[in-house]
Short mmCIF file of C-alpha atoms in Angstrom, two decimals:
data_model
loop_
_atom_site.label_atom_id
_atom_site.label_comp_id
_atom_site.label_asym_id
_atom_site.label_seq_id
_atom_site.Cartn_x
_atom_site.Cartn_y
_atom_site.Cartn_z
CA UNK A 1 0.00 0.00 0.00
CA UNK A 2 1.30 3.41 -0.94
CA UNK A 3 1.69 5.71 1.56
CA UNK A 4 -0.48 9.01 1.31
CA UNK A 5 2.20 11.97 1.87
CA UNK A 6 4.08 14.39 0.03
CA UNK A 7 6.72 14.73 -2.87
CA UNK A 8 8.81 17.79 -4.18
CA UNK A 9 6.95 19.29 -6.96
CA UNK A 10 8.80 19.77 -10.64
CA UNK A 11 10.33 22.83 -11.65
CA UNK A 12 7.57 25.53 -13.14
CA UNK A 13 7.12 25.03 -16.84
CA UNK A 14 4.83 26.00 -19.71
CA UNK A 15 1.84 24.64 -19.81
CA UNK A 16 1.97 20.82 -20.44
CA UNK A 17 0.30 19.46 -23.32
CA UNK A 18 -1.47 16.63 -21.80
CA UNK A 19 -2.26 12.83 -23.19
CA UNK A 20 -4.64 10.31 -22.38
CA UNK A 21 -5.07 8.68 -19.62
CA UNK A 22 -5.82 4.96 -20.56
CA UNK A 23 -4.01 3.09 -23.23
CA UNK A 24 -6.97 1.47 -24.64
CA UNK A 25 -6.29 -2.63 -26.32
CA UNK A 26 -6.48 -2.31 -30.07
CA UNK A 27 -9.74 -3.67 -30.71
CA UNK A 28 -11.43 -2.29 -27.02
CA UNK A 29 -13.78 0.46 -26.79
CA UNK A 30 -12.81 2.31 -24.11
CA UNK A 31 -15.27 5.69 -24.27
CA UNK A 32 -15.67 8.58 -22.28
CA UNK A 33 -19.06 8.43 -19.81
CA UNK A 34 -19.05 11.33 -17.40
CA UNK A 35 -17.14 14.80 -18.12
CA UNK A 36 -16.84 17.48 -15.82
CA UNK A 37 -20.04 19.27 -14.43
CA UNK A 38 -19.69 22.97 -14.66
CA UNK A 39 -22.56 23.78 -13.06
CA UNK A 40 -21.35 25.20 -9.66
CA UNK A 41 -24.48 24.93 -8.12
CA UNK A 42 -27.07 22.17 -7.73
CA UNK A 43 -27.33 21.13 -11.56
CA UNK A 44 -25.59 19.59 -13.63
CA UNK A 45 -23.40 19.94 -17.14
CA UNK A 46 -21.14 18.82 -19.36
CA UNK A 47 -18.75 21.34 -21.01
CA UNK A 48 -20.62 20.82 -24.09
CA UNK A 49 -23.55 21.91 -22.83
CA UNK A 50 -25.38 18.44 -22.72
CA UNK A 51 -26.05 15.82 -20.10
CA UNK A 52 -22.80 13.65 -19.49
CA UNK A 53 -21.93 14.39 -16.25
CA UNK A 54 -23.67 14.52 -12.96
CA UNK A 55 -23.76 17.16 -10.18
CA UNK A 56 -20.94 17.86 -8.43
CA UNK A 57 -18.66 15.60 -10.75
CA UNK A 58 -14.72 16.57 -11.14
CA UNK A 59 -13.24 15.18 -13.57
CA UNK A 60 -13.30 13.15 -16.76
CA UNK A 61 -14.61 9.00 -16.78
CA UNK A 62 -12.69 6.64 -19.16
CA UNK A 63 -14.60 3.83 -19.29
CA UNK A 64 -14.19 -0.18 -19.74
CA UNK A 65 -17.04 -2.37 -20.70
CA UNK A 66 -16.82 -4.58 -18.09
CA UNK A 67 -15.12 -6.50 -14.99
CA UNK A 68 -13.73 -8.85 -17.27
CA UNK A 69 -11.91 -5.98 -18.70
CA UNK A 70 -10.39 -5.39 -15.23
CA UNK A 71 -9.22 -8.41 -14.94
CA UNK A 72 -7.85 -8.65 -18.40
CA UNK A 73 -5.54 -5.49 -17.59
CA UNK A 74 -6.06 -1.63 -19.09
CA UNK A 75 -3.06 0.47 -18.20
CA UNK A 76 -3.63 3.36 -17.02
CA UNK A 77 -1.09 6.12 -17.87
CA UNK A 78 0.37 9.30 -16.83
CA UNK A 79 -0.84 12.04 -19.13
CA UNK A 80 2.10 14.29 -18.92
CA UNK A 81 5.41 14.53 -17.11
CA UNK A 82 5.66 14.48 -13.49
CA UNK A 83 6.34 13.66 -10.20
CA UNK A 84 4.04 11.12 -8.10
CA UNK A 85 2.86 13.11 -5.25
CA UNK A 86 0.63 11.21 -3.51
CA UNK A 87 -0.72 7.47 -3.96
CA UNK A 88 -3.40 4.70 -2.45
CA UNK A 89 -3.68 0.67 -3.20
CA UNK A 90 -5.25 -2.30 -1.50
CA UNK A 91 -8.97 -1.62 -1.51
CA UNK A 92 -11.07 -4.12 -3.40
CA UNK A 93 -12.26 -3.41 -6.97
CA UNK A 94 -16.16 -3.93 -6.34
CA UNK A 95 -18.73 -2.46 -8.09
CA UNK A 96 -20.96 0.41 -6.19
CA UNK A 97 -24.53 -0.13 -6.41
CA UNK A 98 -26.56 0.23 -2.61
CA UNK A 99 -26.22 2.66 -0.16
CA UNK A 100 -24.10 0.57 2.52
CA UNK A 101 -21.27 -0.03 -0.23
CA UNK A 102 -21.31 3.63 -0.03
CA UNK A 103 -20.67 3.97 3.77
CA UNK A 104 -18.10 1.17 3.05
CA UNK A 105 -16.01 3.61 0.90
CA UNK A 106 -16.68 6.86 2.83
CA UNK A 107 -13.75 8.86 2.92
CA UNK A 108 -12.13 6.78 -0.09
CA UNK A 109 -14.61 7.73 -2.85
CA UNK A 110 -11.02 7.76 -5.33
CA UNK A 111 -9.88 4.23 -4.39
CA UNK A 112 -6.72 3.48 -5.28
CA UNK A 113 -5.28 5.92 -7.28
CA UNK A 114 -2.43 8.47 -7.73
CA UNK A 115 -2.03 12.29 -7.87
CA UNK A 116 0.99 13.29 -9.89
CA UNK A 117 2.66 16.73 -10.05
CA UNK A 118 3.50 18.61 -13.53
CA UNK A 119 5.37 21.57 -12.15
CA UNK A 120 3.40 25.31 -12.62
CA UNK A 121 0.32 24.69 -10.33
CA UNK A 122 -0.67 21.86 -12.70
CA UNK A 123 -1.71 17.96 -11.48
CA UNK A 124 -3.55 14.94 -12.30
CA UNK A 125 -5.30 12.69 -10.36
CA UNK A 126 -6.66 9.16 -11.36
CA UNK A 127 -9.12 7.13 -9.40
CA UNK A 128 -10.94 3.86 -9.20
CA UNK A 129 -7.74 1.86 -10.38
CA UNK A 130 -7.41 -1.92 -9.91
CA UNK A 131 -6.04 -3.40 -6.59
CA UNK A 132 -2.65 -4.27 -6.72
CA UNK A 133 -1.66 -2.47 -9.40
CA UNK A 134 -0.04 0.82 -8.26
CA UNK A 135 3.52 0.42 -7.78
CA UNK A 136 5.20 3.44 -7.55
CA UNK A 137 5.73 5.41 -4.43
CA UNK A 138 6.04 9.22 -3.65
CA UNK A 139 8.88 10.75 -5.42
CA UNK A 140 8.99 8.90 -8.35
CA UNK A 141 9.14 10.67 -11.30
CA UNK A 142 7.25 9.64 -14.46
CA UNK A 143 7.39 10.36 -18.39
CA UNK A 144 4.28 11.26 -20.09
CA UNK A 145 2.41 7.76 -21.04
CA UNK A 146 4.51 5.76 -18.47
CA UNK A 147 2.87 2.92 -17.05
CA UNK A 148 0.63 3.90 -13.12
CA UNK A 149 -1.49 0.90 -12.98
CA UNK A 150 -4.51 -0.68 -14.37
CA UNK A 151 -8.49 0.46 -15.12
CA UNK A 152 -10.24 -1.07 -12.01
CA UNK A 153 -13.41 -0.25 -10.19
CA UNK A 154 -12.34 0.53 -6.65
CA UNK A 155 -13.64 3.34 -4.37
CA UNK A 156 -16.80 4.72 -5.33
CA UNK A 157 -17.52 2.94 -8.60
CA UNK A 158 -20.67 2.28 -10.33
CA UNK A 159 -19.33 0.83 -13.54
CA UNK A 160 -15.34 -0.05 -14.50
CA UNK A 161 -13.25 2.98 -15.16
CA UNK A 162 -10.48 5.20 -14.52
CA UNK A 163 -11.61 8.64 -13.51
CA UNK A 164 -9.19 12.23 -13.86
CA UNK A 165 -9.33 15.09 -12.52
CA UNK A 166 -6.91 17.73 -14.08
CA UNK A 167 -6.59 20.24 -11.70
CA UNK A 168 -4.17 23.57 -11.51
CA UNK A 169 -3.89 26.17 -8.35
CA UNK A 170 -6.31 23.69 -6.69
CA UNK A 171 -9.02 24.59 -9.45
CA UNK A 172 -10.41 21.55 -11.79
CA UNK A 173 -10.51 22.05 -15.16
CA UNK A 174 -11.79 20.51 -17.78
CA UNK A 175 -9.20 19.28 -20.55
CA UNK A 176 -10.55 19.03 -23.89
CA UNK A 177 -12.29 22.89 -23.24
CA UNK A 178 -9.79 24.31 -20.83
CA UNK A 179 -13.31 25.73 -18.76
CA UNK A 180 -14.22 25.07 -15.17
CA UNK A 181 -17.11 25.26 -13.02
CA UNK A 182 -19.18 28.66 -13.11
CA UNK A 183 -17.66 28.93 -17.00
CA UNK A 184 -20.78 28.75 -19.51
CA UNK A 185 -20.18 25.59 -21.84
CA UNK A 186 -19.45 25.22 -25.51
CA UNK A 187 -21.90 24.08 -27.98
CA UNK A 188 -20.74 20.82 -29.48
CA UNK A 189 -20.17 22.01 -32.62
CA UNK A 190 -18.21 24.91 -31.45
CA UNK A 191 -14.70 26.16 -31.57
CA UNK A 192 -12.76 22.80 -29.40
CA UNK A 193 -9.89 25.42 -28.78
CA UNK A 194 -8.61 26.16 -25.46
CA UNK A 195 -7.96 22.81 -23.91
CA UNK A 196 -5.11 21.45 -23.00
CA UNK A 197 -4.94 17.96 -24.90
CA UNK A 198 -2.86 16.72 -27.47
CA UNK A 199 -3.83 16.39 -30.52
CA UNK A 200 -4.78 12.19 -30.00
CA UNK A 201 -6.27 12.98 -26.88
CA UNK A 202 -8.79 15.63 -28.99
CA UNK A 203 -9.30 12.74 -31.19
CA UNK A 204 -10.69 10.64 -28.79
CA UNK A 205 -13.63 12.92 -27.87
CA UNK A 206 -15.17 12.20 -30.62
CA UNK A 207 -18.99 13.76 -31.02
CA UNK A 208 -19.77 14.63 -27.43
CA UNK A 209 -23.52 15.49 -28.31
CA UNK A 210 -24.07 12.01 -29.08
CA UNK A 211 -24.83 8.78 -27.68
CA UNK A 212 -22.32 6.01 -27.65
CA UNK A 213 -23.29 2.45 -27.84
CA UNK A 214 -21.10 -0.14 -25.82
CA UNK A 215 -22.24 -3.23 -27.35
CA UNK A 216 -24.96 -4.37 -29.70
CA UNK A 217 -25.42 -8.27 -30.00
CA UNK A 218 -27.23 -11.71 -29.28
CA UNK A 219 -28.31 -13.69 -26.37
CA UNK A 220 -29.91 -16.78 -25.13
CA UNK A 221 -32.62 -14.36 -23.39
CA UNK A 222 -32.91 -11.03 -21.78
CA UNK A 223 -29.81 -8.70 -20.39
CA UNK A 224 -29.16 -5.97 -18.52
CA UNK A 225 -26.85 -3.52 -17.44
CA UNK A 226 -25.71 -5.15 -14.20
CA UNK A 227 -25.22 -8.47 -15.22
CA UNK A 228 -22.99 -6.68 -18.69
CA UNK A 229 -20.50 -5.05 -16.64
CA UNK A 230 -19.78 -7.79 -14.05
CA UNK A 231 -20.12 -10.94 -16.43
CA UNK A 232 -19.41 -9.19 -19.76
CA UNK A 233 -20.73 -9.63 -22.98
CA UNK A 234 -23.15 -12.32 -23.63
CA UNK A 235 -22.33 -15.86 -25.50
CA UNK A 236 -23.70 -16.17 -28.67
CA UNK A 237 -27.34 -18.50 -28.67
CA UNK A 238 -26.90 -21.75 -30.30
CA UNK A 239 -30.19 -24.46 -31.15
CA UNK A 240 -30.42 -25.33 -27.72
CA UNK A 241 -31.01 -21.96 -25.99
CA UNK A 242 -34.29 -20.97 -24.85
CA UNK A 243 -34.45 -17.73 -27.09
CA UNK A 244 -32.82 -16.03 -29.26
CA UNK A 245 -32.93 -12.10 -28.45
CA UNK A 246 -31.01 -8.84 -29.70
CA UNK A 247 -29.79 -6.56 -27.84
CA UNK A 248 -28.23 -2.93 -27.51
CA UNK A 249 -26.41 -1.51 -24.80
CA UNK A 250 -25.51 2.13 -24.68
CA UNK A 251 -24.30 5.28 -22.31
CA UNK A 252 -25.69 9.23 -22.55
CA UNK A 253 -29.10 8.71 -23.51
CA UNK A 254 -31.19 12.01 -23.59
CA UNK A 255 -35.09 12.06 -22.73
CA UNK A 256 -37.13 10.96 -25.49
CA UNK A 257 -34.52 8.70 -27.00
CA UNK A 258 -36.08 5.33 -28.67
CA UNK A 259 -34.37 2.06 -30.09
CA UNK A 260 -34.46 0.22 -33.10
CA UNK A 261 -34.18 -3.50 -32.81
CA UNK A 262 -34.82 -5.49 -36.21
CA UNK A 263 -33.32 -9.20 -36.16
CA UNK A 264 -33.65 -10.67 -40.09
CA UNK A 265 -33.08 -14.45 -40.19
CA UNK A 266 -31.98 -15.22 -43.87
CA UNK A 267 -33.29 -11.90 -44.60
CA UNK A 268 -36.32 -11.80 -43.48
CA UNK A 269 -38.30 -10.39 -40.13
CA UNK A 270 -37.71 -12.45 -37.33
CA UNK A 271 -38.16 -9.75 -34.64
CA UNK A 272 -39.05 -6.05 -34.65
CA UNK A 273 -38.96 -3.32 -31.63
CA UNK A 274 -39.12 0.14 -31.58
CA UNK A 275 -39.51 1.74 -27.84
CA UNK A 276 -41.40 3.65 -26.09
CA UNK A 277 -39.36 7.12 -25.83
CA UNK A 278 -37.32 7.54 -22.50
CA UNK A 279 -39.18 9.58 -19.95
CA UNK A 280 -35.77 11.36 -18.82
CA UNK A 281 -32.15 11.03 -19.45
CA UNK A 282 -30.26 8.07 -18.69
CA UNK A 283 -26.87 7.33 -17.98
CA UNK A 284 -26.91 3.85 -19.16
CA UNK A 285 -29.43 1.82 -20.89
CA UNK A 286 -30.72 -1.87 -22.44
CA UNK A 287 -32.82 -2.36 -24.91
CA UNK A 288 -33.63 -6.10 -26.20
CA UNK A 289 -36.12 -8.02 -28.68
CA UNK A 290 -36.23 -11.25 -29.64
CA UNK A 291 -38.53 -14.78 -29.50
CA UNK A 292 -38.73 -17.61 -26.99
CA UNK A 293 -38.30 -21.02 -27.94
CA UNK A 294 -34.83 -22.67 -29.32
CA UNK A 295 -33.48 -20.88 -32.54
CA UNK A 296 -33.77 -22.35 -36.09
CA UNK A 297 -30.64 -22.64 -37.39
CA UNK A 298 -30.02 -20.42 -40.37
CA UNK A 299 -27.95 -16.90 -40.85
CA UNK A 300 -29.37 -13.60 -38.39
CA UNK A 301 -28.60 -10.15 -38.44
CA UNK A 302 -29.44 -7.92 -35.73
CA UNK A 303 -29.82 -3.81 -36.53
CA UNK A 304 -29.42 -1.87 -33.20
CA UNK A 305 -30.11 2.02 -33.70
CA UNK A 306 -30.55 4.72 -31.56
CA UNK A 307 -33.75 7.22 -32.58
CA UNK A 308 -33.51 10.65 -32.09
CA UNK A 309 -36.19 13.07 -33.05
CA UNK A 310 -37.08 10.92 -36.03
CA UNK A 311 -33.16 10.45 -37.06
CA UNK A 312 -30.90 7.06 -36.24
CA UNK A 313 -27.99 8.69 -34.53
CA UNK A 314 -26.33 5.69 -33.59
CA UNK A 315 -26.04 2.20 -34.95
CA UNK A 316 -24.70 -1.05 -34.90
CA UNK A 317 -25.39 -4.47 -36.69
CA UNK A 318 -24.25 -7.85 -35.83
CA UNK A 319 -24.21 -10.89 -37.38
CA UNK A 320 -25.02 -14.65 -36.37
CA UNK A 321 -24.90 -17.85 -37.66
CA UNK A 322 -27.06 -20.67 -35.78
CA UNK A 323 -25.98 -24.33 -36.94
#
């Protein structure tokens, strides 16, 4: 366990230009849930004036699908040059979802996690990372991208992640805007200037506005969120499963958002949903279709789509072959 006290800080510099903080697998989604809220008083907002964040929330959520991920390994890594300043490992990595696991972590909402030191009032600070995983101590000093640990879901963590804060003078900041709470936010389709990312960190953002959907696929009957993140994704039904269902699985949904489910088996209907719109926003959501009874065998294809005012804004198809 690292030892929570204090290291020299680095020289004063100009202003780093920071990187990501998660070296996401080639072939891993690794998406961005929560940003930081700017609202500085009992609301909430992103910096891009939209709903991904939640009230009182300080920093930026880099997401993994699932506790399989965690156990699979997702470095985390330091964004920019520094010195570790402070540091925490040995609680467990267990997922956050009544109010005594709360009390259990009170006090330790980060987890285990580091805060390193960039020199010029500048620091980072990453939370929720795996037991076991931090091994360096106050003092050290680390290169932008350098190995801290690994994506875990200690502390107080509803969902597998790595969560930064990026922080100068004491002050969080957001880092692909450069504005902080009380600033007004910036349209999505605005000027991106003023943050303080590099340029495959800005990449990453991708279209903040929008949905993002973690997984779109088949199972042997109906999923949900819960059982997605702890056991991961779903095996694919085979003739002796029970039903054969389709299913999308997505983060940032706004009120009135809908989803498309059509399953074709050798191209034609097999299923068909479209839902009911969502009566308010939601951070995460499941939508499935499908039939009871063991699946013919034959080729499927499931089309997953998020519905927005009328428009798909997100979608994904996926493909199955039942022998």
């Amino acid at each position: 366990m690292i030892p929570l006290v204090a290291a020299a800080a680095l020289p004063a510099a100009a202003d780093p230009l920071f990187g990501l903080p998660i070296a996401c697998p080639p072939g891993m989604d690794c998406p961005i849930q929560q940003f930081v809220d700017l609202d500085p008083g009992p609301g909430a907002q992103d910096p891009w004036c939209g709903n991904k964040t939640y009230d009182g929330h300080k920093g930026t959520d880099f997401r993994v699908l699932s506790l399989k991920d965690v156990a699979r390994g997702v470095e985390v890594v330091a964004m920019a040059d520094g010195v570790v300043k402070a540091g925490r490992d040995g609680m467990a990595d267990r997922l956050v979802a009544t109010e005594q696991d709360r009390q259990a972590i009170s006090a330790r909402e980060c987890g285990n996690g580091l805060v390193l030191d960039h020199g010029d009032g500048f620091e980072t600070q990453y939370c929720h990372m795996r037991q076991g995983s931090l091994e360096l101590a106050p003092g050290a000093q680390v290169r932008k991208g350098e190995v801290l640990g690994f994506v875990g879901a200690s502390g107080l963590a509803a969902f597998p992640h790595v969560h930064v804060s990026l922080r100068r003078h004491g002050r969080e900041i957001d880092p692909f805007t450069g504005l902080s709470a009380g600033a007004a936010c910036a349209a999505a389709s605005a000027d991106r200037g003023g943050g303080l990312l590099d340029a495959e960190a800005m990449a990453a953002l991708g279209t903040p506005d929008l949905p993002t959907v973690l997984s779109a696929g088949f199972a042997d009957g109906p999923v949900s969120d819960p059982q997605l993140m702890r056991s991961g994704l779903p095996g694919p039904p085979d003739r002796r499963s029970p039903a054969l269902v389709g299913y999308i699985w997505a983060i940032n949904l706004a009120e009135g958002d809908r989803f498309a489910l059509r399953i074709e088996r050798e191209g034609q209907v097999f299923s068909e949903q479209l839902t009911e719109p969502l009566d308010r926003s939601k951070a995460v959501y499941v939508a499935y279709s499908g039939k009871k009874g063991a699946p013919g065998p034959g080729r499927y294809r499931l089309e997953a789509a998020i519905v927005r005012q009328g428009a798909r804004i997100a979608a994904k198809t996926s493909d199955l072959v039942v022998e």
